[in-house]
Coordinates of C-alpha atoms in Angstrom, one line a residue:
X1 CA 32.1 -2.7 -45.6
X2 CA 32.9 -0.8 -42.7
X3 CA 30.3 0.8 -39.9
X4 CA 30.2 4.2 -39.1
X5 CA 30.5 4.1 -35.2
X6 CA 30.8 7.7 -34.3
X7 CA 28.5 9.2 -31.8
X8 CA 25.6 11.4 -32.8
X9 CA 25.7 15.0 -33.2
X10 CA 24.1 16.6 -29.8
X11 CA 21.2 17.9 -31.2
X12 CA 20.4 14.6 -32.1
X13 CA 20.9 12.8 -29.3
X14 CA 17.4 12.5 -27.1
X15 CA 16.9 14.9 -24.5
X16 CA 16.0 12.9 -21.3
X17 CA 14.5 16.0 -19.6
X18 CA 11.7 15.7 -23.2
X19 CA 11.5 11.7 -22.5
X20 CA 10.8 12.2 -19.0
X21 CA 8.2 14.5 -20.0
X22 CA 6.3 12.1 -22.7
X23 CA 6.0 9.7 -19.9
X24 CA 4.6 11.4 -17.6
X25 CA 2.4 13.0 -19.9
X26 CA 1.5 9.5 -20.8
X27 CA 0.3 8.6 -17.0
X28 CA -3.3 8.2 -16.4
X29 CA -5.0 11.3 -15.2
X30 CA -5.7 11.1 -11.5
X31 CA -7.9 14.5 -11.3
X32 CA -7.9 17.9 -12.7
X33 CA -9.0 21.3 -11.6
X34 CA -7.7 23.5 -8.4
X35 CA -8.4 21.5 -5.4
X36 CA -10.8 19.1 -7.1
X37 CA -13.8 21.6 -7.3
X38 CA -15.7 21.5 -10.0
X39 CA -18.9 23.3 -9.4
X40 CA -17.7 27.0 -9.0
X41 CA -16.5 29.7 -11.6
X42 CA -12.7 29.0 -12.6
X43 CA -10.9 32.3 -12.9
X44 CA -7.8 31.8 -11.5
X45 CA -6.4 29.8 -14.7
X46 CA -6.0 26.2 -12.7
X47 CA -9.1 24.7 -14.1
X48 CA -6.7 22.9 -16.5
X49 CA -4.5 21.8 -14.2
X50 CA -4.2 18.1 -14.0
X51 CA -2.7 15.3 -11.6
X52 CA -1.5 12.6 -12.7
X53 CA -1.1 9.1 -11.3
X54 CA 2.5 7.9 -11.7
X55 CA 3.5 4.0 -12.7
X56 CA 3.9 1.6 -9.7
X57 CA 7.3 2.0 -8.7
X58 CA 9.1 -1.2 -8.6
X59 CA 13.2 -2.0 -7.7
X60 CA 15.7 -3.7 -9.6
X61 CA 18.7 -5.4 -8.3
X62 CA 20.7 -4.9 -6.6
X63 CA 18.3 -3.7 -3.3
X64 CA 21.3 -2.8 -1.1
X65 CA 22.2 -3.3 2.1
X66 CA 21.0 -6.5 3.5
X67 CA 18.3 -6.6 1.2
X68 CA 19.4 -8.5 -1.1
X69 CA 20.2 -11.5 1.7
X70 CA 17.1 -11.4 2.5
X71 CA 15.8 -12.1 -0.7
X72 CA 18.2 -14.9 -1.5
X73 CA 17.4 -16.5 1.5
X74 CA 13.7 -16.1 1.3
X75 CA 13.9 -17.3 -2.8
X76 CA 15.9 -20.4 -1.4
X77 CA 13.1 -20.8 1.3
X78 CA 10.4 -20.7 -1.2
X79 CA 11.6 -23.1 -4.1
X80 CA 12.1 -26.0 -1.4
X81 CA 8.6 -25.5 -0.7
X82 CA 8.0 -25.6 -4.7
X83 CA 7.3 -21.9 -5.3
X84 CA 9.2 -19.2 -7.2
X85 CA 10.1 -16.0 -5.4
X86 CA 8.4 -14.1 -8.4
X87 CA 5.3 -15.6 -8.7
X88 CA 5.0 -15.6 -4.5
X89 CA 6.5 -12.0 -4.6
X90 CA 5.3 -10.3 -7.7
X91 CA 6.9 -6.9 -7.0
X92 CA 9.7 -5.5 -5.2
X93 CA 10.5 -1.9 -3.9
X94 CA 13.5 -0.5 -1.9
X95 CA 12.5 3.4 -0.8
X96 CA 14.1 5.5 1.7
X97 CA 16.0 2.5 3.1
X98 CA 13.3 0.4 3.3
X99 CA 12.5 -2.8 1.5
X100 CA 9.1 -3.5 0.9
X101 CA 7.5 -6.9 -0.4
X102 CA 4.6 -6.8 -2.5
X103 CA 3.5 -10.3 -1.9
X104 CA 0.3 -12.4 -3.5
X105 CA -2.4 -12.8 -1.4
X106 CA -2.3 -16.8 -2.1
X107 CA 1.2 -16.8 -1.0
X108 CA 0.7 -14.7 2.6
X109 CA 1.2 -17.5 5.3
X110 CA 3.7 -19.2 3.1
X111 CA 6.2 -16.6 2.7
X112 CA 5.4 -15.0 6.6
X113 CA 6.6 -18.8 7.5
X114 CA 9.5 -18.8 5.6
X115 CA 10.6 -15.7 6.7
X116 CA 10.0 -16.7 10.2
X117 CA 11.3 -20.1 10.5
X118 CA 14.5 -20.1 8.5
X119 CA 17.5 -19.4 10.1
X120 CA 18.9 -17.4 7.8
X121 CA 16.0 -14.8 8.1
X122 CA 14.4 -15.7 11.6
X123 CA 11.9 -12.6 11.3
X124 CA 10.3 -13.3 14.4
X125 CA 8.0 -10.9 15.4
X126 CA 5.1 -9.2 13.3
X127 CA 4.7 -5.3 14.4
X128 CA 1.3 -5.0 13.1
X129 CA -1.3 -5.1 10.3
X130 CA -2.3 -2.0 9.1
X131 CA -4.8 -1.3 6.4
X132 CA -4.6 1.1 3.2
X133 CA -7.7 2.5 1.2
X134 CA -6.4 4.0 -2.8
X135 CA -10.0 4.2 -4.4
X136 CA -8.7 4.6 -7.6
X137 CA -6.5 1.8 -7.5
X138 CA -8.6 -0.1 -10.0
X139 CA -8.9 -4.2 -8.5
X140 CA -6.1 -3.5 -5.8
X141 CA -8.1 -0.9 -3.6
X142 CA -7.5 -2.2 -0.1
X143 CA -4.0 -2.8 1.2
X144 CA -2.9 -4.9 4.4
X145 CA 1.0 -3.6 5.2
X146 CA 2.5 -5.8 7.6
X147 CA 5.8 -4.7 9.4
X148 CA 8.3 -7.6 10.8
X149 CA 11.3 -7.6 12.7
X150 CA 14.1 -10.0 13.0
X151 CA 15.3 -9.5 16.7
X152 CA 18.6 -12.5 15.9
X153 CA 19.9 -9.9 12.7
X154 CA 18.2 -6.6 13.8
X155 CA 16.6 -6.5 10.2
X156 CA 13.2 -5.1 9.5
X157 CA 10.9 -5.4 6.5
X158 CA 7.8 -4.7 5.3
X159 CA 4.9 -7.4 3.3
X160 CA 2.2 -5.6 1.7
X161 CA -0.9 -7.8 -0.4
X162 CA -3.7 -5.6 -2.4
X163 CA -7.3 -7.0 -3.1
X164 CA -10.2 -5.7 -4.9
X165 CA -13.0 -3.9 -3.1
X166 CA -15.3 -6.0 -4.4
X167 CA -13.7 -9.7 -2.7
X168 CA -11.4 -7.9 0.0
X169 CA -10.3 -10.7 1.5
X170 CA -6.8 -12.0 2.4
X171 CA -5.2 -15.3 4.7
X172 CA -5.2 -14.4 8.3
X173 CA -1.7 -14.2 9.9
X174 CA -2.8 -15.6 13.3
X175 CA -1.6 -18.9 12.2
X176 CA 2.2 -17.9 11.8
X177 CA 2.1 -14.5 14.1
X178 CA -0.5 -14.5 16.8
X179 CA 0.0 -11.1 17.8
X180 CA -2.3 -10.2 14.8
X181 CA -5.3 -11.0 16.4
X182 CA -6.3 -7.8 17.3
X183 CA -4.5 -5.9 14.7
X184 CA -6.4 -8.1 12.1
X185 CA -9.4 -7.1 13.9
X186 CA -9.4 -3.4 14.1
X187 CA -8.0 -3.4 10.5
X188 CA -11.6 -5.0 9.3
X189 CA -13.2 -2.9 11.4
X190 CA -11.6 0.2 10.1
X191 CA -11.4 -0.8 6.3
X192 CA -13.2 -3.6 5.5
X193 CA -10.5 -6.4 5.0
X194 CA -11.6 -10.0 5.4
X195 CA -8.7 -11.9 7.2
X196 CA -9.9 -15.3 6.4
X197 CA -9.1 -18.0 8.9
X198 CA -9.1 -15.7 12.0
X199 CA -10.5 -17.1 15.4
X200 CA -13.0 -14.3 15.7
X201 CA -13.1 -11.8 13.8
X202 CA -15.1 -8.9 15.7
X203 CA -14.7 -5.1 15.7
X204 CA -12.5 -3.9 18.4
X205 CA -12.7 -0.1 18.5
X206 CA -16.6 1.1 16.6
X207 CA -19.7 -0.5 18.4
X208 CA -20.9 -4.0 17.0
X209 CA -24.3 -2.7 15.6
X210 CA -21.8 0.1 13.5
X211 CA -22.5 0.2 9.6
X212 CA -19.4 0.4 7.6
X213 CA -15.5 1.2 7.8
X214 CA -15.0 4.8 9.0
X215 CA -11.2 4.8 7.7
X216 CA -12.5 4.2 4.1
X217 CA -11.8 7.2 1.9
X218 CA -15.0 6.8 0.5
X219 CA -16.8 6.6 4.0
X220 CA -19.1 10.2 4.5
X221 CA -17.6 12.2 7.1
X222 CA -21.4 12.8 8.5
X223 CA -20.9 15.4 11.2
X224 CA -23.3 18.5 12.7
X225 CA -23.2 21.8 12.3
X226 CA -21.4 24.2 14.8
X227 CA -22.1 27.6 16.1
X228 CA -19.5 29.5 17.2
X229 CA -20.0 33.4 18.1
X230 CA -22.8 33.8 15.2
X231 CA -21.3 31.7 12.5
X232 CA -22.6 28.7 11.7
X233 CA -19.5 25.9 10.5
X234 CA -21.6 23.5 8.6
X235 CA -20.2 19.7 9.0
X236 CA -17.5 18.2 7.3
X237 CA -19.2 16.5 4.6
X238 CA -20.7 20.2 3.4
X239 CA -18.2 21.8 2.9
X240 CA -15.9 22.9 0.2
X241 CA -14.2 19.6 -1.0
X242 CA -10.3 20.1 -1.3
X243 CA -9.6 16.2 -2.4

């Protein structure tokens, strides 16, 4: 019994521009509508139009470059301490020449350290903690993105964690990288994040007495109205919403 083996006629074969399609058409629905209004008359034909969220984006080997070093080395660093690179580092993503750790919260300080103190890595400064607000990113709404630099390989990288709104707190740094005292600190002021384990964790740029995180997309943008040669500009949170 012998197996046909020839290729498939053309039209058979699938079209990869059609596949594409499907799966984007199978991507949650972000918004729809022109601009995000919904509460004036639609005659331009974009009422329909909808935006769609695409899939998290995540890199296979190999990363390139020196990458993939890093990982090794970092992988090594983690199983002596008795952790797997995956479960410490759940997601990987190389973009525009930049590699980008998605680490587990639980994990923070453990892989920071190892990326600090092995030779092999010696990433020994931490640029800065900078905080990320996606509302619709269902449990992972706030993002703390740390940048590090290894001055003995001139190598950079970035660590990013995600938590829920609703128990936005992650391990301080201060421990491993003092330099993010402050940055820890105006990054809770801003959005909210609670670096557990910090030395003081006070806002730095809004007054104490303050209510809120004014970097939050959800915070109100509040404002007062302006007059300028007759014509009133109403403030920003009453006006026409282009989100």
């Amino acid at each position: 019994m012998t197996t046909d083996t020839s290729p498939e006629p053309a039209d058979q074969q699938p079209d990869p521009a059609a596949a594409a399609g499907e799966q984007r058409l199978n991507q949650q629905v972000e918004r729809a509508g022109m601009f995000g209004v919904g509460d004036t008359p639609d005659t331009s034909g974009y009422g329909g139009l909808q935006v769609r969220r695409p899939d998290p984006v995540v890199t296979a080997r190999p990363y390139g470059g020196y990458f993939d070093d890093v990982a090794d080395a970092l992988a090594d660093g983690l199983d002596r301490d008795g952790t797997s690179f995956s479960d410490a580092v759940p997601r990987v993503v190389v973009d525009r020449g930049e590699l980008t750790l998605h680490v587990d919260p639980d994990h923070l300080t453990e892989v920071a350290r190892v990326l600090r103190d092995e030779p092999a890595l010696a990433f020994e400064m931490c640029l800065g903690v900078s905080g990320v607000h996606y509302p619709w990113d269902a449990g992972h709404e706030l993002h703390a993105v740390y940048g590090l630099l290894s001055i003995t390989h001139n190598r950079r990288i970035r660590l990013e964690v995600s938590v829920p709104d609703a128990d936005p707190r992650v391990p301080s740094m201060v421990s491993v990288y003092p330099t993010c005292d402050w940055h820890e600190r105006e990054t809770w002021d801003f959005f909210g994040i609670v670096f557990e384990g910090h030395p003081a964790l006070t806002r730095i740029e809004m007054p104490d007495d303050w209510k809120g995180h004014p970097q939050r997309k959800d915070y109100p943008l509040g404002g007062i109205p302006v007059e300028y040669r007759g014509a009133t500009v109403p403030p920003p949170d009453e006006r026409r919403s282009y989100s």
